[in-house]
Structures are given as C-alpha cells and as structure tokens.
Amino acid sequence: MEKEFSTREKVLNILKQNPNAFVSGQEIADTLFLTRAGIWKAIKSLRESGFTIESVTNKGYRLVCDYDGINMDFIKKSLPENLPLKYYSYEEVTSTNDIAREHANEKSDILIAADSQTNGRGRKGRIFFSPKDTGLYFSLLIHPEIPFSKATYITCIAAESLVLSIQDSLGIETSIKWVNDIFLKEKKIAGILTETFGSLEEEFPEYVVVGVGINIYPFGEELPSDIKKRAGFLIKKTDNTDNLKNLLCINFIKHFYAFLSEIDRKTFLDGYRRHSNLIGRYVRIHNDKKPSKKEYALVTGIDDECRLLVTYDDKKTAALTGKEVSVVKY
Ligand code: BTN
C-alpha cells in the first residue's frame, strides 16, 4: 500500500526538492490543493520540530537547515535551562573529543556536535568511521566529582543513556556489549569513547570527555570491508526521520545528566545490566599484550563496579576491567 503523507510531510518534501531556494506559499498551496492558512500551519509545526524555515515577504519559504542536520539552537531550547552546558556545532572536525578538549579552559560543561569527522576515534586507538549524512557524532565535556578509578561508571551511564535515547526517539530496542558498544541485533550501531584528564594527585579528574558516535543510516559504498562486516545502522532513510539527530542528542543528554546526578546511588546499573547482551554468553577474552593468547569464559554478570564477571573453563572466576571480549559463535 502506498504511504499516506501528512500535509506537513508534503510541505517538507516540496521545500526539500528546492534546496536553498524560496518557494512561494501560493505555489505550495496550489500544488497541494490546500489553503495558504493550511500551509502556514504546516510550516509552524515543522519549525516547532526543529526545522529552520526562513520566510520572506513576496518570496515565500526556504528550508535553511539540512534535512536531519544538527540544529544546536533547537537542542539548546529543548534542554533544561539549568544544565551547565555550552553548545557548539561544526560541519566537519577531526574528532569532537579533540575539539571538546580545546574548549576545556571554558570551565563549564560543553556539548560539541559535528556532521562528520575526519579522524573519529574509538577505544584502543581504532578508527571510528564518521562520514557526513549517515551518523551523529558528539562529545560532552563534563566535570564529575568521582575518583579516577570510577571513570568506567561514566561509560556505562553513557551506554545506558544511549539505549534509552534510541528507545525514546525511535522505539527501537538496542543492547549493550560491555563496556561501550551499542548493538542492534548482531551489528554494532554505536560506540562511546570516554577520556579522563587531570592529575592523579588530585582527588577528582579535571574533566572527562564522553564521545558518542551513532551510525543512524546505512553507509555508502565507501565503507572499508572489515567495518562492513561488523557495523550496522539504526534505520533506512525515510520520511519518518525528521529531526532525528537532534532528538537522539536531546534524549541522550536528559538521561545522561539524570544518571550522573545519581551516580552515588548507581541508578544506571539495573538498566545497564538488563540491556547487556553478554550475560550468559561464552566469550573470548582478548589480551592486548599477547594478542595470540586464547582465553575463553562464560559471562555470569556485571558487578557493582561495572566489571564483567566471568567463569573460565577451569572454573576460576574473575572480574574484568579494561578488557575487550568477543562472543564465540559455534
Ligand atoms: C568505539 O567504538 O570504540 C567508540 C567510538 C566513539 C566514537 C565517537 S564519535 C564522537 C567522538 N569523537 C571521536 O573521535 N570518537 C567519539
């Protein structure tokens, strides 16, 4: 059955077909067999959802912001005013984590978002492929009062916030591969890179940068083949994705700060455990120093310090931290 478009979607389509050009209200009304008042209502509703639509007398309407681009003004407007955040967005950066560090002397918390990254980084020095149009890349610089040893909590808070944000924004259930990867079915669709800065002599870090990268839409052909095998995407590009990047970012930040303010009570942990896709799975534990060493274990849980609890084949148990594991397929 053919999809029924709402007036709002039809107006948006006309504006998208005329990138950066003005289309008169009368022309849109005539094309859609609607009144000028109906068009105005649709424009108002699109603006309320975050689209930047310019209107000029005798010229008409022009869609200014990119379809599903980041709109920092909208993000700022949608978040509580009392958040200690400064907002910056860029078309292209090396890595939003690096740009966040460059702003570190501003002392407040900072949100940096970009449409693409030329040097997106993941854990253990891996590349995080960050092309324009298909993903959302942002970093939060925060000043949490937690000891260095508990920085993993921040990664877990970010992972749980991301799962909840995807659920709120799209109704899609994702899962967490300890400690920082988000999966949709068997494919990784998002990752988190937490970097802690400061002097170990101090009680708390000076600041922490939490970088989040989400593959929202399918990549183009340019994707390196090893990434192609493992990486997935959240949704196909359809008309239902109005404003999605902004929504994902807003919902993430709301959950993140709520969990952060309750970090002593670890309110993120139940959800983090529930969303874990490793508990009960048999995994290989990778050893950075001896990459050829093969160790296998059953994952039995995640403890209160966010460590991965495992039982090895010889029945010895361990609580892992800072390790990388992969699920063994039979
Ligand atoms: C991983 O998969 O190991 C973590 C990936 C984290 C990617 C995000 S994208 C925004 C921020 N900037 C970066 O360079 N990395 C993080």
mmCIF file of C-alpha atoms and ligand atoms in Angstrom:
data_model
loop_
_atom_site.group_PDB
_atom_site.id
_atom_site.type_symbol
_atom_site.label_atom_id
_atom_site.label_comp_id
_atom_site.label_asym_id
_atom_site.label_seq_id
_atom_site.Cartn_x
_atom_site.Cartn_y
_atom_site.Cartn_z
ATOM 1 C CA MET A 1 0.000 0.000 0.000
ATOM 2 C CA GLU A 2 1.326 3.452 -0.822
ATOM 3 C CA LYS A 3 2.272 5.605 2.153
ATOM 4 C CA GLU A 4 -0.173 8.429 3.011
ATOM 5 C CA PHE A 5 1.796 11.632 3.539
ATOM 6 C CA SER A 6 0.611 14.218 6.046
ATOM 7 C CA THR A 7 0.353 17.860 4.947
ATOM 8 C CA ARG A 8 3.472 18.552 6.977
ATOM 9 C CA GLU A 9 5.442 15.876 5.121
ATOM 10 C CA LYS A 10 4.161 17.068 1.747
ATOM 11 C CA VAL A 11 5.217 20.661 2.504
ATOM 12 C CA LEU A 12 8.611 19.444 3.716
ATOM 13 C CA ASN A 13 9.074 17.418 0.528
ATOM 14 C CA ILE A 14 8.401 20.464 -1.647
ATOM 15 C CA LEU A 15 10.910 22.519 0.342
ATOM 16 C CA LYS A 16 13.479 19.709 0.113
ATOM 17 C CA GLN A 17 13.032 19.493 -3.642
ATOM 18 C CA ASN A 18 14.088 23.160 -3.823
ATOM 19 C CA PRO A 19 17.248 23.213 -1.732
ATOM 20 C CA ASN A 20 18.210 26.697 -0.639
ATOM 21 C CA ALA A 21 15.579 28.280 -2.902
ATOM 22 C CA PHE A 22 12.424 30.137 -1.934
ATOM 23 C CA VAL A 23 9.081 28.582 -2.800
ATOM 24 C CA SER A 24 6.041 30.829 -2.555
ATOM 25 C CA GLY A 25 3.250 29.928 -0.149
ATOM 26 C CA GLN A 26 0.758 30.226 -3.040
ATOM 27 C CA GLU A 27 2.767 27.769 -5.171
ATOM 28 C CA ILE A 28 2.844 25.209 -2.343
ATOM 29 C CA ALA A 29 -0.872 25.734 -1.705
ATOM 30 C CA ASP A 30 -1.705 25.261 -5.415
ATOM 31 C CA THR A 31 0.466 22.118 -5.692
ATOM 32 C CA LEU A 32 -1.133 20.507 -2.657
ATOM 33 C CA PHE A 33 -4.684 21.831 -3.248
ATOM 34 C CA LEU A 34 -4.638 23.454 0.183
ATOM 35 C CA THR A 35 -5.260 26.924 1.604
ATOM 36 C CA ARG A 36 -2.421 29.346 2.460
ATOM 37 C CA ALA A 37 -3.536 29.041 6.095
ATOM 38 C CA GLY A 38 -3.073 25.258 5.912
ATOM 39 C CA ILE A 39 0.450 25.734 4.551
ATOM 40 C CA TRP A 40 1.259 28.218 7.300
ATOM 41 C CA LYS A 41 0.099 25.703 9.930
ATOM 42 C CA ALA A 42 2.362 23.010 8.454
ATOM 43 C CA ILE A 43 5.341 25.400 8.357
ATOM 44 C CA LYS A 44 4.708 26.307 12.007
ATOM 45 C CA SER A 45 4.610 22.648 13.007
ATOM 46 C CA LEU A 46 7.835 21.897 11.083
ATOM 47 C CA ARG A 47 9.560 24.799 12.812
ATOM 48 C CA GLU A 48 8.397 23.505 16.180
ATOM 49 C CA SER A 49 10.073 20.174 15.355
ATOM 50 C CA GLY A 50 13.380 21.891 14.756
ATOM 51 C CA PHE A 51 13.427 22.675 11.036
ATOM 52 C CA THR A 52 14.774 26.110 10.255
ATOM 53 C CA ILE A 53 12.471 27.587 7.628
ATOM 54 C CA GLU A 54 13.048 31.145 6.549
ATOM 55 C CA SER A 55 10.087 33.204 5.309
ATOM 56 C CA VAL A 56 10.425 36.407 3.294
ATOM 57 C CA THR A 57 7.526 38.549 2.077
ATOM 58 C CA ASN A 58 6.902 38.181 -1.647
ATOM 59 C CA LYS A 59 9.423 35.344 -1.885
ATOM 60 C CA GLY A 60 7.989 32.567 0.253
ATOM 61 C CA TYR A 61 9.633 29.837 2.330
ATOM 62 C CA ARG A 62 13.141 28.356 2.283
ATOM 63 C CA LEU A 63 14.381 25.320 4.184
ATOM 64 C CA VAL A 64 17.616 26.533 5.752
ATOM 65 C CA CYS A 65 18.723 23.675 7.864
ATOM 66 C CA ASP A 66 19.777 20.422 6.264
ATOM 67 C CA TYR A 67 17.327 17.572 6.343
ATOM 68 C CA ASP A 68 18.071 15.868 9.621
ATOM 69 C CA GLY A 69 21.040 18.087 10.324
ATOM 70 C CA ILE A 70 22.149 19.098 13.788
ATOM 71 C CA ASN A 71 20.332 22.207 14.965
ATOM 72 C CA MET A 72 22.104 23.398 18.099
ATOM 73 C CA ASP A 73 19.589 26.182 18.783
ATOM 74 C CA PHE A 74 16.819 23.598 18.862
ATOM 75 C CA ILE A 75 18.863 21.236 21.064
ATOM 76 C CA LYS A 76 19.593 24.072 23.486
ATOM 77 C CA LYS A 77 15.961 25.180 23.550
ATOM 78 C CA SER A 78 14.788 21.632 24.259
ATOM 79 C CA LEU A 79 17.048 21.021 27.251
ATOM 80 C CA PRO A 80 16.505 22.363 30.775
ATOM 81 C CA GLU A 81 17.980 25.841 31.202
ATOM 82 C CA ASN A 82 19.752 24.889 34.405
ATOM 83 C CA LEU A 83 22.140 22.466 32.666
ATOM 84 C CA PRO A 84 25.651 23.913 32.922
ATOM 85 C CA LEU A 85 26.179 23.447 29.172
ATOM 86 C CA LYS A 86 27.747 25.455 26.377
ATOM 87 C CA TYR A 87 26.825 24.371 22.852
ATOM 88 C CA TYR A 88 28.943 24.226 19.683
ATOM 89 C CA SER A 89 28.294 22.538 16.341
ATOM 90 C CA TYR A 90 30.519 22.127 13.316
ATOM 91 C CA GLU A 91 30.170 20.762 9.808
ATOM 92 C CA GLU A 92 33.424 18.843 9.932
ATOM 93 C CA VAL A 93 36.041 18.337 12.636
ATOM 94 C CA THR A 94 38.917 15.942 13.206
ATOM 95 C CA SER A 95 37.259 14.459 16.283
ATOM 96 C CA THR A 96 34.629 16.022 18.539
ATOM 97 C CA ASN A 97 36.573 14.639 21.529
ATOM 98 C CA ASP A 98 39.628 16.670 20.451
ATOM 99 C CA ILE A 99 37.568 19.825 19.890
ATOM 100 C CA ALA A 100 35.972 19.387 23.324
ATOM 101 C CA ARG A 101 39.460 19.384 24.868
ATOM 102 C CA GLU A 102 40.309 22.593 23.012
ATOM 103 C CA HIS A 103 37.350 24.215 24.818
ATOM 104 C CA ALA A 104 38.289 22.780 28.209
ATOM 105 C CA ASN A 105 39.500 26.090 29.637
ATOM 106 C CA GLU A 106 35.945 27.456 29.426
ATOM 107 C CA LYS A 107 35.230 25.629 32.680
ATOM 108 C CA SER A 108 31.540 24.896 32.016
ATOM 109 C CA ASP A 109 30.278 21.581 30.642
ATOM 110 C CA ILE A 110 30.340 21.614 26.844
ATOM 111 C CA LEU A 111 28.473 19.859 24.037
ATOM 112 C CA ILE A 112 30.276 19.606 20.709
ATOM 113 C CA ALA A 113 28.489 18.040 17.745
ATOM 114 C CA ALA A 114 29.633 17.601 14.158
ATOM 115 C CA ASP A 115 28.148 16.401 10.869
ATOM 116 C CA SER A 116 31.323 14.495 10.065
ATOM 117 C CA GLN A 117 34.760 13.693 11.497
ATOM 118 C CA THR A 118 37.987 13.203 9.559
ATOM 119 C CA ASN A 119 39.725 11.428 12.430
ATOM 120 C CA GLY A 120 36.952 9.849 14.506
ATOM 121 C CA ARG A 121 38.479 7.624 17.181
ATOM 122 C CA GLY A 122 37.275 4.589 19.080
ATOM 123 C CA ARG A 123 38.642 2.640 22.033
ATOM 124 C CA LYS A 124 42.113 1.140 21.791
ATOM 125 C CA GLY A 125 43.108 3.547 19.004
ATOM 126 C CA ARG A 126 40.622 2.214 16.492
ATOM 127 C CA ILE A 127 39.195 4.389 13.747
ATOM 128 C CA PHE A 128 35.556 5.374 14.094
ATOM 129 C CA PHE A 129 34.324 5.872 10.539
ATOM 130 C CA SER A 130 32.363 9.156 10.615
ATOM 131 C CA PRO A 131 31.044 10.188 7.204
ATOM 132 C CA LYS A 132 28.649 13.069 6.624
ATOM 133 C CA ASP A 133 24.909 12.356 6.395
ATOM 134 C CA THR A 134 24.853 8.848 7.874
ATOM 135 C CA GLY A 135 25.768 9.393 11.509
ATOM 136 C CA LEU A 136 25.634 11.544 14.603
ATOM 137 C CA TYR A 137 28.894 12.416 16.341
ATOM 138 C CA PHE A 138 29.061 14.405 19.549
ATOM 139 C CA SER A 139 31.087 14.820 22.726
ATOM 140 C CA LEU A 140 30.182 16.048 26.171
ATOM 141 C CA LEU A 141 32.847 17.603 28.356
ATOM 142 C CA ILE A 142 31.838 17.234 31.999
ATOM 143 C CA HIS A 143 33.293 17.875 35.458
ATOM 144 C CA PRO A 144 32.137 14.900 37.564
ATOM 145 C CA GLU A 145 33.228 14.583 41.174
ATOM 146 C CA ILE A 146 34.205 10.938 41.026
ATOM 147 C CA PRO A 147 37.584 9.295 41.598
ATOM 148 C CA PHE A 148 39.637 8.338 38.521
ATOM 149 C CA SER A 149 39.085 4.662 39.338
ATOM 150 C CA LYS A 150 35.353 5.078 38.763
ATOM 151 C CA ALA A 151 35.567 6.611 35.272
ATOM 152 C CA THR A 152 34.069 3.386 33.868
ATOM 153 C CA TYR A 153 30.777 4.361 35.536
ATOM 154 C CA ILE A 154 30.619 7.294 33.114
ATOM 155 C CA THR A 155 30.971 4.987 30.103
ATOM 156 C CA CYS A 156 28.206 2.757 31.492
ATOM 157 C CA ILE A 157 25.989 5.787 32.174
ATOM 158 C CA ALA A 158 26.551 6.917 28.578
ATOM 159 C CA ALA A 159 25.779 3.444 27.188
ATOM 160 C CA GLU A 160 22.545 3.126 29.157
ATOM 161 C CA SER A 161 21.551 6.714 28.235
ATOM 162 C CA LEU A 162 22.129 5.931 24.578
ATOM 163 C CA VAL A 163 19.968 2.802 24.666
ATOM 164 C CA LEU A 164 17.182 4.810 26.350
ATOM 165 C CA SER A 165 17.572 7.693 23.923
ATOM 166 C CA ILE A 166 17.241 5.366 20.913
ATOM 167 C CA GLN A 167 14.167 3.821 22.553
ATOM 168 C CA ASP A 168 12.604 7.268 23.230
ATOM 169 C CA SER A 169 13.451 8.704 19.808
ATOM 170 C CA LEU A 170 12.660 5.726 17.569
ATOM 171 C CA GLY A 171 11.059 2.987 19.689
ATOM 172 C CA ILE A 172 13.933 0.660 18.729
ATOM 173 C CA GLU A 173 15.393 -1.742 21.316
ATOM 174 C CA THR A 174 19.180 -1.939 21.273
ATOM 175 C CA SER A 175 21.598 -3.727 23.585
ATOM 176 C CA ILE A 176 24.941 -3.049 25.236
ATOM 177 C CA LYS A 177 28.080 -5.062 24.633
ATOM 178 C CA TRP A 178 30.163 -4.352 27.738
ATOM 179 C CA VAL A 179 31.536 -1.904 28.122
ATOM 180 C CA ASN A 180 30.895 0.739 25.462
ATOM 181 C CA ASP A 181 29.315 -0.715 22.323
ATOM 182 C CA ILE A 182 25.650 -0.498 21.346
ATOM 183 C CA PHE A 183 24.212 -3.238 19.181
ATOM 184 C CA LEU A 184 21.108 -3.664 17.078
ATOM 185 C CA LYS A 185 20.666 -7.409 16.685
ATOM 186 C CA GLU A 186 24.152 -8.714 15.797
ATOM 187 C CA LYS A 187 25.637 -5.448 14.493
ATOM 188 C CA LYS A 188 27.347 -2.568 16.251
ATOM 189 C CA ILE A 189 25.468 0.657 15.606
ATOM 190 C CA ALA A 190 27.112 2.995 18.130
ATOM 191 C CA GLY A 191 30.158 3.397 20.321
ATOM 192 C CA ILE A 192 31.313 5.508 23.235
ATOM 193 C CA LEU A 193 34.803 6.819 23.898
ATOM 194 C CA THR A 194 35.402 8.178 27.406
ATOM 195 C CA GLU A 195 38.643 10.067 28.041
ATOM 196 C CA THR A 196 39.632 11.272 31.507
ATOM 197 C CA PHE A 197 42.016 14.193 32.050
ATOM 198 C CA GLY A 198 43.727 15.577 35.130
ATOM 199 C CA SER A 199 46.440 14.916 37.633
ATOM 200 C CA LEU A 200 46.388 11.625 39.537
ATOM 201 C CA GLU A 201 47.482 13.564 42.606
ATOM 202 C CA GLU A 202 44.117 15.312 42.680
ATOM 203 C CA GLU A 203 41.016 13.725 44.191
ATOM 204 C CA PHE A 204 38.919 14.055 41.014
ATOM 205 C CA PRO A 205 39.728 14.346 37.296
ATOM 206 C CA GLU A 206 39.901 17.898 35.958
ATOM 207 C CA TYR A 207 37.352 16.915 33.326
ATOM 208 C CA VAL A 208 36.037 13.933 31.388
ATOM 209 C CA VAL A 209 35.146 13.861 27.681
ATOM 210 C CA VAL A 210 32.438 11.410 26.640
ATOM 211 C CA GLY A 211 32.279 10.919 22.869
ATOM 212 C CA VAL A 212 29.279 9.276 21.245
ATOM 213 C CA GLY A 213 29.099 8.075 17.646
ATOM 214 C CA ILE A 214 25.916 6.573 16.163
ATOM 215 C CA ASN A 215 25.505 5.024 12.707
ATOM 216 C CA ILE A 216 21.963 6.186 12.057
ATOM 217 C CA TYR A 217 21.579 5.478 8.330
ATOM 218 C CA PRO A 218 23.253 2.919 6.030
ATOM 219 C CA PHE A 219 26.760 3.842 4.911
ATOM 220 C CA GLY A 220 27.532 4.447 1.258
ATOM 221 C CA GLU A 221 29.874 2.224 -0.725
ATOM 222 C CA GLU A 222 32.957 3.899 0.760
ATOM 223 C CA LEU A 223 32.870 1.766 3.902
ATOM 224 C CA PRO A 224 36.030 -0.339 4.465
ATOM 225 C CA SER A 225 35.113 -4.035 4.148
ATOM 226 C CA ASP A 226 36.238 -5.091 7.662
ATOM 227 C CA ILE A 227 33.915 -2.463 9.164
ATOM 228 C CA LYS A 228 31.125 -3.502 6.782
ATOM 229 C CA LYS A 229 31.015 -6.966 8.348
ATOM 230 C CA ARG A 230 30.564 -5.711 11.905
ATOM 231 C CA ALA A 231 28.818 -2.351 11.593
ATOM 232 C CA GLY A 232 25.090 -1.856 11.256
ATOM 233 C CA PHE A 233 22.772 1.120 11.157
ATOM 234 C CA LEU A 234 19.639 2.122 13.027
ATOM 235 C CA ILE A 235 17.165 2.820 10.241
ATOM 236 C CA LYS A 236 16.818 3.314 6.491
ATOM 237 C CA LYS A 237 16.491 6.930 5.386
ATOM 238 C CA THR A 238 12.754 7.539 5.261
ATOM 239 C CA ASP A 239 10.451 10.457 5.719
ATOM 240 C CA ASN A 240 9.777 9.466 9.304
ATOM 241 C CA THR A 241 13.187 10.613 10.411
ATOM 242 C CA ASP A 242 12.508 14.343 10.746
ATOM 243 C CA ASN A 243 14.788 15.868 13.299
ATOM 244 C CA LEU A 244 16.202 12.535 14.421
ATOM 245 C CA LYS A 245 19.784 13.641 15.101
ATOM 246 C CA ASN A 246 18.541 16.437 17.348
ATOM 247 C CA LEU A 247 16.149 14.128 19.200
ATOM 248 C CA LEU A 248 18.799 11.462 19.800
ATOM 249 C CA CYS A 249 21.146 14.069 21.191
ATOM 250 C CA ILE A 250 18.495 15.743 23.395
ATOM 251 C CA ASN A 251 17.194 12.470 24.851
ATOM 252 C CA PHE A 252 20.728 11.222 25.465
ATOM 253 C CA ILE A 253 21.682 14.363 27.389
ATOM 254 C CA LYS A 254 18.500 14.252 29.524
ATOM 255 C CA HIS A 255 19.143 10.651 30.603
ATOM 256 C CA PHE A 256 22.875 11.189 30.979
ATOM 257 C CA TYR A 257 22.592 14.126 33.389
ATOM 258 C CA ALA A 258 19.805 12.400 35.354
ATOM 259 C CA PHE A 259 22.009 9.312 35.914
ATOM 260 C CA LEU A 260 25.084 11.452 36.567
ATOM 261 C CA SER A 261 23.310 13.355 39.346
ATOM 262 C CA GLU A 262 22.531 9.989 40.989
ATOM 263 C CA ILE A 263 25.927 8.415 40.395
ATOM 264 C CA ASP A 264 26.357 7.592 44.107
ATOM 265 C CA ARG A 265 23.178 5.503 44.012
ATOM 266 C CA LYS A 266 24.173 3.905 40.676
ATOM 267 C CA THR A 267 20.652 4.177 39.287
ATOM 268 C CA PHE A 268 22.006 3.414 35.787
ATOM 269 C CA LEU A 269 23.210 -0.046 36.761
ATOM 270 C CA ASP A 270 19.994 -2.097 36.747
ATOM 271 C CA GLY A 271 19.150 -0.908 33.246
ATOM 272 C CA TYR A 272 22.736 -1.374 32.097
ATOM 273 C CA ARG A 273 22.640 -4.993 33.260
ATOM 274 C CA ARG A 274 19.212 -5.575 31.740
ATOM 275 C CA HIS A 275 20.383 -4.242 28.382
ATOM 276 C CA SER A 276 23.626 -6.213 28.410
ATOM 277 C CA ASN A 277 23.912 -8.712 25.561
ATOM 278 C CA LEU A 278 26.837 -10.609 27.103
ATOM 279 C CA ILE A 279 25.385 -12.097 30.272
ATOM 280 C CA GLY A 280 25.071 -15.860 29.811
ATOM 281 C CA ARG A 281 27.252 -15.833 26.656
ATOM 282 C CA TYR A 282 30.513 -17.681 26.089
ATOM 283 C CA VAL A 283 33.236 -15.186 25.100
ATOM 284 C CA ARG A 284 36.835 -14.941 24.050
ATOM 285 C CA ILE A 285 38.855 -12.581 26.250
ATOM 286 C CA HIS A 286 41.424 -10.627 24.269
ATOM 287 C CA ASN A 287 44.815 -9.908 25.716
ATOM 288 C CA ASP A 288 46.366 -6.644 24.410
ATOM 289 C CA LYS A 289 49.868 -7.735 25.397
ATOM 290 C CA LYS A 290 49.598 -11.249 23.956
ATOM 291 C CA PRO A 291 47.130 -10.976 21.049
ATOM 292 C CA SER A 292 47.539 -14.649 20.060
ATOM 293 C CA LYS A 293 46.656 -15.918 23.551
ATOM 294 C CA LYS A 294 43.249 -17.581 23.536
ATOM 295 C CA GLU A 295 41.212 -17.431 26.733
ATOM 296 C CA TYR A 296 37.559 -18.324 26.913
ATOM 297 C CA ALA A 297 34.971 -17.857 29.651
ATOM 298 C CA LEU A 298 31.278 -17.708 30.415
ATOM 299 C CA VAL A 299 29.935 -14.263 31.335
ATOM 300 C CA THR A 300 27.966 -14.525 34.562
ATOM 301 C CA GLY A 301 27.152 -10.881 35.290
ATOM 302 C CA ILE A 302 28.270 -7.286 35.799
ATOM 303 C CA ASP A 303 29.239 -6.336 39.330
ATOM 304 C CA ASP A 304 28.572 -3.104 41.239
ATOM 305 C CA GLU A 305 31.892 -1.666 39.996
ATOM 306 C CA CYS A 306 30.790 -2.218 36.356
ATOM 307 C CA ARG A 307 33.273 -5.083 35.947
ATOM 308 C CA LEU A 308 32.448 -8.083 33.766
ATOM 309 C CA LEU A 309 32.130 -11.240 35.852
ATOM 310 C CA VAL A 310 33.358 -14.381 34.108
ATOM 311 C CA THR A 311 33.994 -18.056 34.852
ATOM 312 C CA TYR A 312 36.871 -19.613 32.891
ATOM 313 C CA ASP A 313 36.823 -23.172 31.529
ATOM 314 C CA ASP A 314 38.895 -24.313 34.554
ATOM 315 C CA LYS A 315 36.114 -22.884 36.822
ATOM 316 C CA LYS A 316 38.282 -19.986 38.071
ATOM 317 C CA THR A 317 36.362 -16.702 38.251
ATOM 318 C CA ALA A 318 37.415 -13.114 37.557
ATOM 319 C CA ALA A 319 36.041 -9.556 37.460
ATOM 320 C CA LEU A 320 37.350 -7.954 34.259
ATOM 321 C CA THR A 321 38.056 -4.315 33.674
ATOM 322 C CA GLY A 322 39.560 -2.592 30.625
ATOM 323 C CA LYS A 323 39.443 -5.793 28.596
ATOM 324 C CA GLU A 324 37.919 -6.479 25.220
ATOM 325 C CA VAL A 325 35.774 -9.569 24.714
ATOM 326 C CA SER A 326 34.019 -11.075 21.737
ATOM 327 C CA VAL A 327 31.165 -13.534 21.666
ATOM 328 C CA VAL A 328 32.166 -17.004 20.499
ATOM 329 C CA LYS A 329 29.988 -18.284 17.677
ATOM 330 C CA TYR A 330 29.523 -22.021 17.409
HETATM 331 C C1 BTN B 1 34.327 2.838 19.937
HETATM 332 O O1 BTN B 1 33.625 2.308 19.081
HETATM 333 O O2 BTN B 1 35.298 2.246 20.459
HETATM 334 C C2 BTN B 1 33.983 4.204 20.404
HETATM 335 C C3 BTN B 1 33.577 5.118 19.263
HETATM 336 C C4 BTN B 1 33.336 6.535 19.707
HETATM 337 C C5 BTN B 1 33.101 7.452 18.547
HETATM 338 C C6 BTN B 1 32.754 8.827 18.981
HETATM 339 S S1 BTN B 1 32.181 9.813 17.628
HETATM 340 C C7 BTN B 1 32.261 11.246 18.605
HETATM 341 C C8 BTN B 1 33.531 11.135 19.419
HETATM 342 N N1 BTN B 1 34.674 11.594 18.649
HETATM 343 C C9 BTN B 1 35.546 10.628 18.404
HETATM 344 O O3 BTN B 1 36.616 10.762 17.774
HETATM 345 N N2 BTN B 1 35.125 9.477 18.955
HETATM 346 C C10 BTN B 1 33.852 9.650 19.622
#
